[in-house]
Coordinates of C-alpha atoms and ligand atoms in Angstrom, one line a residue:
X89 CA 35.2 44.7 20.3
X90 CA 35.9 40.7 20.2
X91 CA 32.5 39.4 20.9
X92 CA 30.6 39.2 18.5
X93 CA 26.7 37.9 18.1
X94 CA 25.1 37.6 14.4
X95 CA 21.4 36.6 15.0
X96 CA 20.7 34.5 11.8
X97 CA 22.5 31.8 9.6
X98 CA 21.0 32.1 6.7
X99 CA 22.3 33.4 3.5
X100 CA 24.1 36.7 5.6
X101 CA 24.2 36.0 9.2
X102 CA 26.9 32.8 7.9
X103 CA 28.7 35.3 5.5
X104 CA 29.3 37.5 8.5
X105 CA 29.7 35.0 11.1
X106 CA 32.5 33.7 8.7
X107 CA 34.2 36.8 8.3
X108 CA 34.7 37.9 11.8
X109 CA 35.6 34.5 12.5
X110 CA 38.2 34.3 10.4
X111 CA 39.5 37.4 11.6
X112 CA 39.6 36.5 15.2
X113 CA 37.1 37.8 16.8
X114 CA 34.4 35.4 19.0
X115 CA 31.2 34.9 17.1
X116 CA 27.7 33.6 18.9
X117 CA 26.0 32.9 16.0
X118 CA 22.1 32.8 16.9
X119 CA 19.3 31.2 14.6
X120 CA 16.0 29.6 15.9
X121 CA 15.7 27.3 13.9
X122 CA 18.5 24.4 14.4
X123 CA 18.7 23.2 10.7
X124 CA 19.4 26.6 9.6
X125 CA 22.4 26.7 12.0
X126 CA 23.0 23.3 10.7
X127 CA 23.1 24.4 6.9
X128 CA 24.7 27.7 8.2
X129 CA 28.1 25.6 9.3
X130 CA 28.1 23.4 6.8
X131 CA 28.0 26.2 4.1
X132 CA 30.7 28.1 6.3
X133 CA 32.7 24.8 6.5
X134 CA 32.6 24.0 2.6
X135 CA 33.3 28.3 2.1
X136 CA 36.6 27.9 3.8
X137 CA 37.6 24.4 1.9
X138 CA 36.8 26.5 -1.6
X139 CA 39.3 29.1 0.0
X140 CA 42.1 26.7 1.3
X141 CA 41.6 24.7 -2.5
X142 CA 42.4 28.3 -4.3
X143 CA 46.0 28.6 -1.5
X144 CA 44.1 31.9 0.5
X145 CA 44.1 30.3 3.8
X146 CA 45.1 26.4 5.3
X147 CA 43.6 23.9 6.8
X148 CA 44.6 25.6 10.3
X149 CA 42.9 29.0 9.1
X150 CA 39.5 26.8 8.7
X151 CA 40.4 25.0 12.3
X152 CA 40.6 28.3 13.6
X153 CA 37.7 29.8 12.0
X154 CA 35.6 27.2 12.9
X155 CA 36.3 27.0 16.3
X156 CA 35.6 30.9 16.5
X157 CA 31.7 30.4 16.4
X158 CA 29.8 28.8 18.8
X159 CA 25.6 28.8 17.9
X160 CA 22.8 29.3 19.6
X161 CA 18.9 29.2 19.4
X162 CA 18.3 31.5 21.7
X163 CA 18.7 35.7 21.7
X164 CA 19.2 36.0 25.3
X165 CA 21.5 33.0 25.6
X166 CA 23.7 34.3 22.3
X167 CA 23.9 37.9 23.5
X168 CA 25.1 37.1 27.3
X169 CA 28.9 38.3 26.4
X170 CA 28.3 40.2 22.6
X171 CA 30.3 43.5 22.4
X172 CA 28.2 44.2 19.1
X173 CA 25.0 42.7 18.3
X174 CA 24.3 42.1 14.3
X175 CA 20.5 41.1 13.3
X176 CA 20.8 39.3 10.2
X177 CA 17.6 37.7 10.0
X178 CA 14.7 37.5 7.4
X179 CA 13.6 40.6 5.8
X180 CA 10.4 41.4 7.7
X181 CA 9.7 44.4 9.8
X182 CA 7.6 42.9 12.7
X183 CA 10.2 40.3 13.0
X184 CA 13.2 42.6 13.1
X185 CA 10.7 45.0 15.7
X186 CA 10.1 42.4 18.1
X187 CA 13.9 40.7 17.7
X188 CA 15.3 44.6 18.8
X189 CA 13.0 44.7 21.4
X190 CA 14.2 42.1 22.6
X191 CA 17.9 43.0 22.3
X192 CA 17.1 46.0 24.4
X193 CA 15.2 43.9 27.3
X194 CA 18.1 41.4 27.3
X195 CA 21.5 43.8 26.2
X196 CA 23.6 45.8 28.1
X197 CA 22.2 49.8 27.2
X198 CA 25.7 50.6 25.8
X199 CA 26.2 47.9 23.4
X200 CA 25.9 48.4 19.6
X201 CA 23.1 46.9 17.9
X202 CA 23.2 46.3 14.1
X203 CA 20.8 45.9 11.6
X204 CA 22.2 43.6 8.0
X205 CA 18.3 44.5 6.6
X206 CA 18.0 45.5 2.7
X207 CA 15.8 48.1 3.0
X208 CA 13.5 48.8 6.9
X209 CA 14.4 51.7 8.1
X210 CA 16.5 51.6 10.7
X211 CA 15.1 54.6 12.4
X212 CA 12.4 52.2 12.5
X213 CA 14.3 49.7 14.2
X214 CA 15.7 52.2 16.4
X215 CA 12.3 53.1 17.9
X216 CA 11.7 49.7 19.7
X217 CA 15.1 50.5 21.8
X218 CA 15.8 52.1 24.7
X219 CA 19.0 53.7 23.1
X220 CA 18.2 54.2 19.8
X221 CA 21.7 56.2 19.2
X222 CA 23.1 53.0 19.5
X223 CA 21.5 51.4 16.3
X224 CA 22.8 51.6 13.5
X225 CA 22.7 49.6 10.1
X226 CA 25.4 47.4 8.5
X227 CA 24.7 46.3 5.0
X228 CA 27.2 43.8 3.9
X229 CA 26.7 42.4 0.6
X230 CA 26.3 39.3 -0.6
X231 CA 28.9 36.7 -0.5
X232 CA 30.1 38.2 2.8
X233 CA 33.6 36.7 2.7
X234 CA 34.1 38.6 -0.9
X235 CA 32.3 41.5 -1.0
X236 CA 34.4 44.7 -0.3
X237 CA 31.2 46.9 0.5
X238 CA 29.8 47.5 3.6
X239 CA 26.9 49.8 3.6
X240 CA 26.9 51.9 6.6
X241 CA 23.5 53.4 7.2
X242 CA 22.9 56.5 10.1
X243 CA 19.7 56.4 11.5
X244 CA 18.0 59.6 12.4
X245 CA 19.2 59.2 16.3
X246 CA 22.5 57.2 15.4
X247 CA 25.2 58.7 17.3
X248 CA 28.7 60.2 15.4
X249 CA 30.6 57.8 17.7
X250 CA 28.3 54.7 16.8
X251 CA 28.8 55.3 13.5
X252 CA 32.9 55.8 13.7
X253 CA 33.4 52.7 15.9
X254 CA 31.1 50.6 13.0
X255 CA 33.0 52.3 10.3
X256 CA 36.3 51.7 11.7
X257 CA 35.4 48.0 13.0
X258 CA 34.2 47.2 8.8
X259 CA 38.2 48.2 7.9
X260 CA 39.2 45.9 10.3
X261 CA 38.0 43.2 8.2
X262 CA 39.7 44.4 5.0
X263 CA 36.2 46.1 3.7
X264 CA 35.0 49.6 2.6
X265 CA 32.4 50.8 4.5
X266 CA 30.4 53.9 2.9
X267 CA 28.1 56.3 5.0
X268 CA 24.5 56.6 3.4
X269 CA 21.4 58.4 5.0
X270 CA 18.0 56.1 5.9
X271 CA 15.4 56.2 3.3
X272 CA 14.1 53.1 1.8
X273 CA 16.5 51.2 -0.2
X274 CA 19.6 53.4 1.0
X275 CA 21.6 53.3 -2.4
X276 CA 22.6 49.7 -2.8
X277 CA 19.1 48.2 -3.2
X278 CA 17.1 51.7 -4.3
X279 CA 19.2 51.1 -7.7
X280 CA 20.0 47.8 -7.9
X281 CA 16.1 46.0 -7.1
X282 CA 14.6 48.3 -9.9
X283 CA 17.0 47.1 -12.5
X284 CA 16.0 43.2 -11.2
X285 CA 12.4 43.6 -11.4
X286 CA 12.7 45.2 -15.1
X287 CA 14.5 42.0 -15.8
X288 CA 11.7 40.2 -14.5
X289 CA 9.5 42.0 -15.5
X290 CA 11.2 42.0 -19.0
X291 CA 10.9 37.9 -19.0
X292 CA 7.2 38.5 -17.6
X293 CA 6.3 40.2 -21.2
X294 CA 7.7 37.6 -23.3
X295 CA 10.2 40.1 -24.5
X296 CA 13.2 37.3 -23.9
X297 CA 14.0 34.2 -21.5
X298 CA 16.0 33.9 -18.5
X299 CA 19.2 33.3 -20.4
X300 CA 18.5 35.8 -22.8
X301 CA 18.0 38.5 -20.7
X302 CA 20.9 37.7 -18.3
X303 CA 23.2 37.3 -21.5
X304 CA 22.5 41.1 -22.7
X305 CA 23.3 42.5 -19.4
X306 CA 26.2 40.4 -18.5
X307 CA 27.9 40.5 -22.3
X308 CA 26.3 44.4 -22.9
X309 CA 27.0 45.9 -19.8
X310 CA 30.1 43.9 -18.6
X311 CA 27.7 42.8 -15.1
X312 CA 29.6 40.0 -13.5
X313 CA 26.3 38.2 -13.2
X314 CA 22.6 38.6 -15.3
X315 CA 20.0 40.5 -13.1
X316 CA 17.8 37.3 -12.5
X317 CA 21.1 35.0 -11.7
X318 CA 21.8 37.8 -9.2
X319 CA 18.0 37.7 -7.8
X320 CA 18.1 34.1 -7.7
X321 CA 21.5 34.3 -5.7
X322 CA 19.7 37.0 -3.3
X323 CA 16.7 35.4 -2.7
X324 CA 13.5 36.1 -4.8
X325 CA 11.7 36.7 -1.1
X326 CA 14.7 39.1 -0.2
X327 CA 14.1 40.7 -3.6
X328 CA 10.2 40.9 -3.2
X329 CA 10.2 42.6 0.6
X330 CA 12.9 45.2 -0.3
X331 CA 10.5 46.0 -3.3
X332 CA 7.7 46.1 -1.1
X333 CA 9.4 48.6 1.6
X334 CA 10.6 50.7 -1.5
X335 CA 6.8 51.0 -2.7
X336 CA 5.4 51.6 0.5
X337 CA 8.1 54.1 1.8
X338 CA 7.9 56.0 -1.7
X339 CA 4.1 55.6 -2.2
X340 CA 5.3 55.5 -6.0
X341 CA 4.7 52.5 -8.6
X342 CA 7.9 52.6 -9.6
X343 CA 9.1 49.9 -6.9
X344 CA 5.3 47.9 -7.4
X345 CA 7.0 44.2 -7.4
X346 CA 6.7 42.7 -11.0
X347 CA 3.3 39.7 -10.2
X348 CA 5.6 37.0 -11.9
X349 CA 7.8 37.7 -8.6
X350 CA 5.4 37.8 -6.4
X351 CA 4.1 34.5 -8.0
X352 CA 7.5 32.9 -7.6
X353 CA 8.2 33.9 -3.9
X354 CA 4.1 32.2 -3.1
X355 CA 5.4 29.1 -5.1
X356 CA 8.5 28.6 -2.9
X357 CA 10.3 29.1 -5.7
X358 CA 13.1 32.0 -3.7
X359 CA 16.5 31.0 -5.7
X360 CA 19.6 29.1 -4.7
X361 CA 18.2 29.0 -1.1
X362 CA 15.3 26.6 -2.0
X363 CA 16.9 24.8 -5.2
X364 CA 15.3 26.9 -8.2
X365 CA 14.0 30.5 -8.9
X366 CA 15.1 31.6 -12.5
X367 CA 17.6 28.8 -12.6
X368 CA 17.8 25.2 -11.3
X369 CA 20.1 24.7 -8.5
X370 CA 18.7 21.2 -7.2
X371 CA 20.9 17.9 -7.2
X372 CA 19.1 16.1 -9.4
X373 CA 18.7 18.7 -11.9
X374 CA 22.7 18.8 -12.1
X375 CA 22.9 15.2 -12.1
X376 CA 20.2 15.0 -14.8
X377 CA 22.1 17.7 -16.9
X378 CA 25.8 15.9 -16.4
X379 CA 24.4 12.4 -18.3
X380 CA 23.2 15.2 -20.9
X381 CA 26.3 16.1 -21.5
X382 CA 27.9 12.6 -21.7
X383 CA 25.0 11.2 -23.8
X384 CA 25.7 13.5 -26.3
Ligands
LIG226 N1 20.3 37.7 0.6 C1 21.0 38.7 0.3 O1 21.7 38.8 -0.7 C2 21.1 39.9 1.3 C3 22.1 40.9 1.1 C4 22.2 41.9 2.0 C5 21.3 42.0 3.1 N2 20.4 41.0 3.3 C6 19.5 41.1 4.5 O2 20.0 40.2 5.4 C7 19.0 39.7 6.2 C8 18.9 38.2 6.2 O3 18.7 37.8 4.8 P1 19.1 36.3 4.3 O4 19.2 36.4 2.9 O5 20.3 35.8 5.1 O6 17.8 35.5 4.8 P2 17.7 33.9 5.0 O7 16.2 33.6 4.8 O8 18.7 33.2 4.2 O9 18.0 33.7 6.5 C9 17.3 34.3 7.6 C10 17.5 33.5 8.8 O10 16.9 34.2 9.9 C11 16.4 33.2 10.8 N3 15.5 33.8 11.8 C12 14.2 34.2 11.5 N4 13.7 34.8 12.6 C13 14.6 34.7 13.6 C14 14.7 35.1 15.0 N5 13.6 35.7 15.6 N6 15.8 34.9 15.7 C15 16.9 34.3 15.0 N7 16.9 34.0 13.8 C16 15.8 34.1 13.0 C17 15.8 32.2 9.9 O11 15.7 30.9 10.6 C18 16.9 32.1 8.8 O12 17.9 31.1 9.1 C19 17.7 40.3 5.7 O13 17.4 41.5 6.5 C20 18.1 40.7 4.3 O14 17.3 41.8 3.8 C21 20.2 40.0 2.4

């Protein structure tokens, strides 16, 4: 495989378009909306200089990596020469539906078509498809470029061979790709988005703030990063749709998304992406808490 096509720059699609890029291989990054490509370069871009400033790769390496991806705005146009199709945008299942059906319309019956999604089934997925023992899902984890894991999930008609060539393909880029089964949440997020909304729904009782709460569980249970940082970092819409898929797929309350969630996500309030979830990320809020710091 050398062609590669990620449809989405958001938060994932530029994680992985970066790291096939700079391993080599030809990426066609798609998005339909231009400013996300726009944002989805620049964030690439300013990824590499924070490698090349830490001595992992040169100014060449970024050169290289760069000039790797070409974007598009449109499926059919991105997909003309892709070897393996990855669908990396949002979290929505009559989105990802129609995008697959698509992929099968416009790809070549043979080629490998990838699912990044969190938590729709990709059996699911697979039904819109001609081929559906060529679907499979591929969960990287978010940052792409760090992130050993890649979560390998079989759908019920995913093919052994599929599933070899993805696994095989995810060591090629220095990661460890694990085989789960499809059920809602696979493992990553069937563990993980529990603990998150508890934290949420922890601050939604009063029991502590944001800080608080992200102090116990980074200093307590040595967590590189508080629940609600992590959320914030995933997307608090992300975070609310795998919840959703989770208490629909399980018919069990368990997974019912805290309300102070659902609040945020219908305030525009989703985390790094739109400047503040559980934390302020905006420029001015930086700049406001740098004179702070000096006034003191
Ligand atoms: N955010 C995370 O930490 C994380 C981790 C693992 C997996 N995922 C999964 O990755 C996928 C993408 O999540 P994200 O966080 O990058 O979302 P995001 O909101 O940052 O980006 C989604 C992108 O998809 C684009 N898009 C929407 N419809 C499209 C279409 N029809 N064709 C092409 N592009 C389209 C949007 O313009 C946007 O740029 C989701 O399935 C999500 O569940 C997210």
């Amino acid at each position: 495989m050398k062609n590669i096509a990620v449809i989405g720059a958001g938060t994932m699609g530029n994680g992985i378009a970066h790291t096939f890029a700079q391993k080599g291989f030809k990426v066609l990054l798609i998005d339909i909306n231009e400013k996300s490509i726009e944002r989805g370069m620049t964030t690439i871009a300013k990824n590499l200089d924070r490698m090349i400033s830490k001595g992992t790769i040169t100014e060449a390496d970024k050169k290289a990596t760069l000039e790797n991806i070409i974007t598009y705005t449109e499926i059919k146009d991105g997909v003309v020469n892709a070897d393996l199709v990855i669908e990396a945008a949002t979290e929505n299942v009559q989105l990802k539906l129609n995008i697959f059906k698509e992929l099968s319309e416009v790809c070549d019956e043979n080629i490998i078509l990838a699912s990044n999604t969190s938590s729709i089934s990709i059996t699911q997925i697979a039904s819109v498809v001609k081929n559906p023992s060529r679907v499979i899902g591929m969960h990287f984890m978010n940052p792409v470029p760090i992130m050993k894991l890649v979560e390998i999930i079989r759908g019920y008609n995913t093919s052994d061979d599929v599933t070899k060539q993805i696994m095989d393909l995810s060591k090629t880029l220095d990661k460890v790709p694990t085989e789960v089964n499809d059920y809602p949440g696979f493992v990553a997020n069937r563990i993980l988005m529990p603990m998150i909304n508890e934290a949420i729904e922890t601050l939604y009782n009063g029991v502590a703030g944001v800080e608080e709460i992200d102090t116990v569980m980074k200093l307590g249970m040595a967590h590189p990063m508080g629940p609600l940082q992590l959320a914030d970092f995933i997307g608090l819409d992300v975070c609310l749709s795998i919840l959703n898929v989770m208490y629909e797929g399980f018919k069990n309350p368990k997974y019912a998304p805290c309300p102070l969630l659902v609040n945020m996500v219908m305030a525009g309030k989703l985390g790094v992406k739109s400047g503040e979830g559980f934390y302020d990320y905006t420029e001015s809020k930086k700049a406001e808490k740098v004179a702070k710091m000096f006034s003191k």
